[in-house]
Each structure stands twice: as structure tokens, then as C-alpha cells.
């Protein structure tokens, strides 16, 4: 019975004083090589290992995509799982085992790349440069 009281004491007294830290990186005002955006930002939550991309097309780009795909929205957001590897942040593979793509970020750099793999042949192309990078340490 003493052990249970001790564990309860530790749970209610010590655990609330511990803080959890997470790092969030917001890359905003990102340009694009082929499209124009009113808003184009990437939010990397390194604690939850999630990337969120929020964007709003300019009217010209929106109309271009709307011609061939009626499901295109002027503003959109999507979430991808991410992981860290050798100082780089990669989204999980999107596609098939023989052909897939990933978005690639290098920690501390403004450029965003797309990694394309076809039958184990890898290619990396720059897709965007962000004008603003903010890092936040979040405590809870």
C-alpha cells in the first residue's frame, strides 16, 4: 500500500512540473518556380513529425488548374508526416515503390526541394525559396 501511495505522490507532484518542448519551424512567403501564390507557407512541427502546407493561388494560376480539374480550390491546406535524416527533413514517400516523390527541407536553409525516385535513380530539384523562416520553441 505504501508503494501505491508513493507512486500516486510522484504522479501528482512531480509530473506536472515537467515541461514538454517542441520545435516548430514556419517557412513563409515562399515563391514557386511554376505557380504564383498569394500565400505559400510550410509549417514543420518537429515534435509531432508533421508538415502542414497552406497556400492560396493567385487568380491566374487558379484558373490554369481549374481548366483541367474542377476539384481544385483557390486556397488549400494539406498535412504530411515527416522524418529527420542526416540534417534533412523529408516527407514520407508519396507514390509507388518504383516511383515516388518527397519534399525535402534542409535545416536552417530557405530552399525547398522535391526528391523524385524512379527505379532507384534519384533526382533532386529546387521547387521554392522562402523569404521568411521563424523557429519557435513551444513549452507545455
mmCIF file of C-alpha atoms in Angstrom:
data_model
loop_
_atom_site.group_PDB
_atom_site.id
_atom_site.type_symbol
_atom_site.label_atom_id
_atom_site.label_comp_id
_atom_site.label_asym_id
_atom_site.label_seq_id
_atom_site.Cartn_x
_atom_site.Cartn_y
_atom_site.Cartn_z
ATOM 1 C CA UNK A 1 0.000 0.000 0.000
ATOM 2 C CA UNK A 2 2.909 2.361 0.737
ATOM 3 C CA UNK A 3 4.289 1.802 -2.749
ATOM 4 C CA UNK A 4 0.975 2.770 -4.346
ATOM 5 C CA UNK A 5 0.799 5.978 -2.280
ATOM 6 C CA UNK A 6 4.359 6.784 -3.255
ATOM 7 C CA UNK A 7 3.600 6.291 -6.955
ATOM 8 C CA UNK A 8 0.468 8.427 -6.700
ATOM 9 C CA UNK A 9 2.503 11.123 -4.921
ATOM 10 C CA UNK A 10 5.105 11.107 -7.684
ATOM 11 C CA UNK A 11 2.427 11.197 -10.356
ATOM 12 C CA UNK A 12 0.579 14.207 -8.921
ATOM 13 C CA UNK A 13 3.537 16.192 -7.603
ATOM 14 C CA UNK A 14 6.491 15.666 -9.895
ATOM 15 C CA UNK A 15 4.953 15.077 -13.346
ATOM 16 C CA UNK A 16 3.074 18.409 -13.591
ATOM 17 C CA UNK A 17 6.366 20.281 -13.162
ATOM 18 C CA UNK A 18 7.986 18.619 -16.147
ATOM 19 C CA UNK A 19 7.630 20.581 -19.353
ATOM 20 C CA UNK A 20 7.458 19.209 -22.838
ATOM 21 C CA UNK A 21 9.312 21.124 -25.536
ATOM 22 C CA UNK A 22 8.601 21.047 -29.205
ATOM 23 C CA UNK A 23 10.158 22.902 -32.074
ATOM 24 C CA UNK A 24 8.038 24.451 -34.795
ATOM 25 C CA UNK A 25 9.533 25.975 -37.944
ATOM 26 C CA UNK A 26 7.376 28.222 -40.123
ATOM 27 C CA UNK A 27 8.643 28.913 -43.623
ATOM 28 C CA UNK A 28 6.521 31.621 -45.241
ATOM 29 C CA UNK A 29 6.443 33.895 -48.279
ATOM 30 C CA UNK A 30 7.739 31.019 -50.400
ATOM 31 C CA UNK A 31 7.987 31.561 -54.139
ATOM 32 C CA UNK A 32 7.476 28.801 -56.651
ATOM 33 C CA UNK A 33 9.136 28.074 -59.985
ATOM 34 C CA UNK A 34 5.954 27.437 -61.976
ATOM 35 C CA UNK A 35 2.993 28.776 -59.968
ATOM 36 C CA UNK A 36 2.063 32.084 -58.353
ATOM 37 C CA UNK A 37 0.643 32.271 -54.850
ATOM 38 C CA UNK A 38 -0.899 34.900 -52.612
ATOM 39 C CA UNK A 39 0.158 32.718 -49.687
ATOM 40 C CA UNK A 40 2.526 29.757 -49.648
ATOM 41 C CA UNK A 41 3.825 28.517 -46.303
ATOM 42 C CA UNK A 42 5.170 25.339 -44.746
ATOM 43 C CA UNK A 43 4.845 24.597 -41.028
ATOM 44 C CA UNK A 44 7.166 21.896 -39.714
ATOM 45 C CA UNK A 45 6.253 20.523 -36.290
ATOM 46 C CA UNK A 46 9.351 18.536 -35.329
ATOM 47 C CA UNK A 47 7.781 17.200 -32.137
ATOM 48 C CA UNK A 48 4.718 15.693 -33.797
ATOM 49 C CA UNK A 49 6.639 14.988 -37.047
ATOM 50 C CA UNK A 50 4.043 16.723 -39.203
ATOM 51 C CA UNK A 51 4.374 19.181 -42.084
ATOM 52 C CA UNK A 52 1.409 21.402 -42.909
ATOM 53 C CA UNK A 53 1.361 23.344 -46.151
ATOM 54 C CA UNK A 54 -1.064 26.254 -46.518
ATOM 55 C CA UNK A 55 -1.419 28.021 -49.837
ATOM 56 C CA UNK A 56 -3.652 30.378 -51.793
ATOM 57 C CA UNK A 57 -3.290 30.550 -55.579
ATOM 58 C CA UNK A 58 -3.249 33.809 -57.469
ATOM 59 C CA UNK A 59 -6.194 34.053 -59.863
ATOM 60 C CA UNK A 60 -4.148 33.251 -62.998
ATOM 61 C CA UNK A 61 -2.694 30.043 -61.513
ATOM 62 C CA UNK A 62 -6.059 29.039 -60.080
ATOM 63 C CA UNK A 63 -7.752 29.386 -63.493
ATOM 64 C CA UNK A 64 -4.954 27.384 -65.158
ATOM 65 C CA UNK A 65 -5.536 24.386 -62.885
ATOM 66 C CA UNK A 66 -9.300 24.832 -62.805
ATOM 67 C CA UNK A 67 -9.478 24.262 -66.596
ATOM 68 C CA UNK A 68 -8.416 20.634 -66.229
ATOM 69 C CA UNK A 69 -9.554 19.808 -62.687
ATOM 70 C CA UNK A 70 -12.818 21.139 -61.254
ATOM 71 C CA UNK A 71 -11.897 19.918 -57.768
ATOM 72 C CA UNK A 72 -9.067 22.488 -57.473
ATOM 73 C CA UNK A 73 -9.649 25.023 -54.700
ATOM 74 C CA UNK A 74 -8.221 28.529 -54.653
ATOM 75 C CA UNK A 75 -6.946 28.038 -51.111
ATOM 76 C CA UNK A 76 -5.978 24.733 -49.612
ATOM 77 C CA UNK A 77 -4.039 23.038 -46.873
ATOM 78 C CA UNK A 78 -2.571 19.584 -46.565
ATOM 79 C CA UNK A 79 -0.673 17.623 -43.938
ATOM 80 C CA UNK A 80 2.140 15.099 -44.446
ATOM 81 C CA UNK A 81 4.156 13.042 -41.988
ATOM 82 C CA UNK A 82 7.855 13.918 -41.854
ATOM 83 C CA UNK A 83 11.074 12.458 -40.502
ATOM 84 C CA UNK A 84 14.643 13.672 -39.965
ATOM 85 C CA UNK A 85 17.622 12.065 -41.656
ATOM 86 C CA UNK A 86 21.210 13.405 -41.751
ATOM 87 C CA UNK A 87 20.226 17.023 -41.012
ATOM 88 C CA UNK A 88 17.434 16.951 -43.572
ATOM 89 C CA UNK A 89 13.694 16.781 -43.120
ATOM 90 C CA UNK A 90 11.763 14.621 -45.575
ATOM 91 C CA UNK A 91 8.067 13.964 -46.051
ATOM 92 C CA UNK A 92 7.041 10.338 -46.210
ATOM 93 C CA UNK A 93 7.151 8.780 -49.662
ATOM 94 C CA UNK A 94 4.237 9.645 -51.927
ATOM 95 C CA UNK A 95 3.635 7.239 -54.792
ATOM 96 C CA UNK A 96 4.600 3.681 -55.624
ATOM 97 C CA UNK A 97 7.720 1.739 -54.591
ATOM 98 C CA UNK A 98 9.244 2.105 -58.088
ATOM 99 C CA UNK A 99 8.319 5.800 -58.413
ATOM 100 C CA UNK A 100 7.792 8.199 -55.539
ATOM 101 C CA UNK A 101 8.322 11.800 -54.528
ATOM 102 C CA UNK A 102 9.200 13.523 -51.274
ATOM 103 C CA UNK A 103 9.501 17.150 -50.210
ATOM 104 C CA UNK A 104 12.958 17.813 -48.775
ATOM 105 C CA UNK A 105 13.965 20.578 -46.341
ATOM 106 C CA UNK A 106 17.460 21.272 -45.080
ATOM 107 C CA UNK A 107 17.512 22.535 -41.506
ATOM 108 C CA UNK A 108 18.335 26.247 -41.393
ATOM 109 C CA UNK A 109 18.075 26.797 -45.155
ATOM 110 C CA UNK A 110 15.425 28.719 -47.097
ATOM 111 C CA UNK A 111 15.227 26.393 -50.104
ATOM 112 C CA UNK A 112 12.686 23.613 -50.508
ATOM 113 C CA UNK A 113 13.389 20.695 -52.824
ATOM 114 C CA UNK A 114 11.461 17.812 -54.330
ATOM 115 C CA UNK A 115 13.141 14.438 -54.355
ATOM 116 C CA UNK A 116 11.980 12.124 -57.127
ATOM 117 C CA UNK A 117 12.982 8.458 -57.251
ATOM 118 C CA UNK A 118 12.377 6.230 -60.277
ATOM 119 C CA UNK A 119 13.712 2.647 -60.136
ATOM 120 C CA UNK A 120 16.306 3.633 -57.511
ATOM 121 C CA UNK A 121 17.534 6.595 -59.621
ATOM 122 C CA UNK A 122 17.241 9.750 -57.528
ATOM 123 C CA UNK A 123 16.784 13.332 -58.673
ATOM 124 C CA UNK A 124 16.528 16.471 -56.549
ATOM 125 C CA UNK A 125 15.111 19.777 -57.857
ATOM 126 C CA UNK A 126 14.577 23.085 -56.122
ATOM 127 C CA UNK A 127 10.880 23.976 -56.064
ATOM 128 C CA UNK A 128 10.780 27.013 -53.799
ATOM 129 C CA UNK A 129 12.710 29.594 -51.802
ATOM 130 C CA UNK A 130 11.166 31.085 -48.675
ATOM 131 C CA UNK A 131 11.760 34.695 -47.709
ATOM 132 C CA UNK A 132 10.928 34.238 -44.038
ATOM 133 C CA UNK A 133 11.834 31.475 -41.552
ATOM 134 C CA UNK A 134 10.664 31.526 -37.946
ATOM 135 C CA UNK A 135 11.594 28.999 -35.272
ATOM 136 C CA UNK A 136 9.520 28.548 -32.149
ATOM 137 C CA UNK A 137 10.298 26.553 -29.055
ATOM 138 C CA UNK A 138 6.967 25.601 -27.567
ATOM 139 C CA UNK A 139 6.644 24.581 -23.944
ATOM 140 C CA UNK A 140 3.638 22.889 -22.453
#
